[in-house]
Amino acid sequence: MKGLQKHVVFLAFMVMGWGPLRAQGGGSGPAGTIAADRWLEVDLYWFDKDRIHGSAEEFWARMAPFFEGIEGWKGVILNVGWLMDYVLDWRGNLDDPIAFPRQMHQENWFVVEGTLEGDLHQKQEQFRERFSHPATNLRKYYQNWTYRDLRELAATLRQIAADKYGFRDMKVGSFVLAWKSIYGGSPSNWSVRQPQAYRTMENFGTRMANFDPTALLNADSTHYGAYPHGIAAGMHSYTFFGAQWGDLSRKVGLDAIVLRDGMVGPAVYSRGGPYGAAASSDAAIDDAWSHATAELVKSVKMANPKDLVIGYSSAVSAVSDWRINCFDLEKIAEEGYLDAYIDQTWAGAWNEPGVREFEYWNRPVSGWTYQMAYMLLHGAVLAKSRVHHYQLTETFDAWECWDVLHTVPEKLKWGIWAYSHAAVKTPGGIRMPAGAYVSWCNQGKRLLSESDVRLLSETLNAAYRDAARVKDVAGPTIIYNRGAMEWQQAHDPGGDIKEWIDEYAGTLMKWSVPIFSAARIEDLPFIHTDLPVLQTPVHLKPGVSTYIQGLIRRGKPVAIVGSPAGGVDPAIAELAGMDSRDREAGGVVRIGAVG
């Protein structure tokens, strides 16, 4: 590989700081405003059904600063019992009780602050001490809410926001999660009538049932909101869900839906999908799942076009969306039915030692630099669409024990700044994330404190004002090659050409390679980057291949990520001094160790 070594230089001139983000110009918009979207997530159980107006007043008295000066979309997203049942089992009667899952288990919560100090042994001792005093008084569960109560809450939240705080375009929505059950609770009621609508698959290291958008439903004479005469045999599951949401959202007055965990791609937090750790070897089967996912998004949007439809990432590699999770996010985005997309940047909750009661160390591959890389690549995937791309800002959790905000607040602030500046380079200039989704704002009965709200809102506001002024980002750039994955999905979907560029980039950042931008490979001739980090440069259009070869010949720094066996254009491989007789990528071979 002598040729590649001659022409590749990694620009390691900062250690996860802000060295590359210096070339800035003036921002736009009136003074004091932020040209971004902002969403706030809260569990329905925090509100008091018997004093809806009073609890809504308390909510806004604390949370209003989050939205001051925000010019873009802004809204509150409610968790209505997690599962899809409140939509799927909607019968059209506002006085019906909402069917919440039973016997869900909230984790213990703890009031803790500060990082763990000392050596490993000392930190583990502090970890055990930290989680020895649960704050059980925070626990709260769902009252007997009806759909009419939910409508009143949504209307009250909007009214107070407008009349008292001047937020005249505040949206109130809800989310759904695709799982059959959660937190050890009872399974979905609707799944008992339509069991084939849920497919059991490997997810997050365990077997679990997930809503199947490819499923065909059984005949069902139940009176549903959108189908008063019942379900005809053979109806697509995505058609039914979309119609139910449309009817429910209009009658209850909900303005947005977040298609959360497992809805847009079934797997979360680990490489996986409907067919296991790899896509099916049959391209037609994979395409069917991708088509059904696209139809699910379309059905939801078309059933109530005025509502916003927001997707939610799997919190792992963006490459795995299509290659394993079997949905083509780029195609879905370009169809125009998806309004926004949240990257699950829960870096602290899944990476920091000592923030979870049952695990001292969690999942480093979901940590700070990896989430940055996943955000960058999703930005490149979405760059040609009108989809609003969001970072997720973690705080503490409404069901789990972790608390990033109070244990590693400085890292959380780094995350806000980093993810808000995840730049996509296009021929027309820099494209930055459109806003933030703050999750959660409650932990049991406890709302974020005034100081919490101030820290988060001030940090978010400063970061997004700064991002609006960035004109260029120096340093290396991830170069996304859709064509390589498109060819792979069509001809060898179960194969592997080492295309996991975002995972590799997340690791490179650990070694001080400052990757803060992404671009698409077809745009490479029209942008500037100090070092293109190429994702599997193969199956290229002739002009792009010629351009990359020219860079190498001129001695410009180029980095190649991909297997010599099928992952690199032969002409580029020859210039780089790469040679392989292998026809496919094999396993990892240990060739030595550092003493």
PDB file of N, CA, C and O in Angstrom, residues 89-98 145-148:
ATOM      1  N   ASP A  89     -55.893   1.009  18.504  1.00  0.00           N
ATOM      2  CA  ASP A  89     -57.160   0.586  19.111  1.00  0.00           C
ATOM      3  C   ASP A  89     -58.123   1.760  19.317  1.00  0.00           C
ATOM      4  O   ASP A  89     -59.074   1.660  20.093  1.00  0.00           O
ATOM      5  N   TRP A  90     -57.887   2.853  18.632  1.00  0.00           N
ATOM      6  CA  TRP A  90     -58.778   4.014  18.690  1.00  0.00           C
ATOM      7  C   TRP A  90     -60.111   3.660  18.054  1.00  0.00           C
ATOM      8  O   TRP A  90     -60.170   3.242  16.903  1.00  0.00           O
ATOM      9  N   ARG A  91     -61.218   3.821  18.829  1.00  0.00           N
ATOM     10  CA  ARG A  91     -62.543   3.429  18.348  1.00  0.00           C
ATOM     11  C   ARG A  91     -63.376   4.613  17.873  1.00  0.00           C
ATOM     12  O   ARG A  91     -64.544   4.435  17.503  1.00  0.00           O
ATOM     13  N   GLY A  92     -62.844   5.803  17.918  1.00  0.00           N
ATOM     14  CA  GLY A  92     -63.573   6.971  17.426  1.00  0.00           C
ATOM     15  C   GLY A  92     -64.366   7.715  18.469  1.00  0.00           C
ATOM     16  O   GLY A  92     -64.973   8.742  18.172  1.00  0.00           O
ATOM     17  N   ASN A  93     -64.396   7.247  19.722  1.00  0.00           N
ATOM     18  CA  ASN A  93     -65.188   7.856  20.784  1.00  0.00           C
ATOM     19  C   ASN A  93     -64.255   8.579  21.757  1.00  0.00           C
ATOM     20  O   ASN A  93     -63.427   7.959  22.420  1.00  0.00           O
ATOM     21  N   LEU A  94     -64.383   9.898  21.844  1.00  0.00           N
ATOM     22  CA  LEU A  94     -63.505  10.675  22.704  1.00  0.00           C
ATOM     23  C   LEU A  94     -63.632  10.317  24.176  1.00  0.00           C
ATOM     24  O   LEU A  94     -62.705  10.548  24.962  1.00  0.00           O
ATOM     25  N   ASP A  95     -64.753   9.744  24.584  1.00  0.00           N
ATOM     26  CA  ASP A  95     -64.950   9.402  25.993  1.00  0.00           C
ATOM     27  C   ASP A  95     -64.425   8.018  26.357  1.00  0.00           C
ATOM     28  O   ASP A  95     -64.493   7.615  27.520  1.00  0.00           O
ATOM     29  N   ASP A  96     -63.857   7.309  25.387  1.00  0.00           N
ATOM     30  CA  ASP A  96     -63.229   6.021  25.696  1.00  0.00           C
ATOM     31  C   ASP A  96     -61.956   6.241  26.503  1.00  0.00           C
ATOM     32  O   ASP A  96     -61.213   7.200  26.275  1.00  0.00           O
ATOM     33  N   PRO A  97     -61.671   5.337  27.448  1.00  0.00           N
ATOM     34  CA  PRO A  97     -60.390   5.427  28.162  1.00  0.00           C
ATOM     35  C   PRO A  97     -59.237   5.040  27.240  1.00  0.00           C
ATOM     36  O   PRO A  97     -59.392   4.187  26.354  1.00  0.00           O
ATOM     37  N   ILE A  98     -58.091   5.662  27.431  1.00  0.00           N
ATOM     38  CA  ILE A  98     -56.889   5.275  26.701  1.00  0.00           C
ATOM     39  C   ILE A  98     -56.331   4.004  27.341  1.00  0.00           C
ATOM     40  O   ILE A  98     -56.171   3.943  28.567  1.00  0.00           O
ATOM     41  N   TRP A 145     -56.846   8.352  31.913  1.00  0.00           N
ATOM     42  CA  TRP A 145     -57.064   9.373  30.889  1.00  0.00           C
ATOM     43  C   TRP A 145     -58.023   8.864  29.817  1.00  0.00           C
ATOM     44  O   TRP A 145     -57.968   7.707  29.411  1.00  0.00           O
ATOM     45  N   THR A 146     -58.890   9.766  29.350  1.00  0.00           N
ATOM     46  CA  THR A 146     -59.698   9.491  28.162  1.00  0.00           C
ATOM     47  C   THR A 146     -59.127  10.303  26.994  1.00  0.00           C
ATOM     48  O   THR A 146     -58.297  11.203  27.184  1.00  0.00           O
ATOM     49  N   TYR A 147     -59.592   9.993  25.798  1.00  0.00           N
ATOM     50  CA  TYR A 147     -59.159  10.764  24.632  1.00  0.00           C
ATOM     51  C   TYR A 147     -59.638  12.215  24.724  1.00  0.00           C
ATOM     52  O   TYR A 147     -58.972  13.130  24.244  1.00  0.00           O
ATOM     53  N   ARG A 148     -60.776  12.421  25.377  1.00  0.00           N
ATOM     54  CA  ARG A 148     -61.259  13.792  25.556  1.00  0.00           C
ATOM     55  C   ARG A 148     -60.316  14.570  26.480  1.00  0.00           C
ATOM     56  O   ARG A 148     -60.036  15.749  26.252  1.00  0.00           O
TER      57      ARG A 148
END
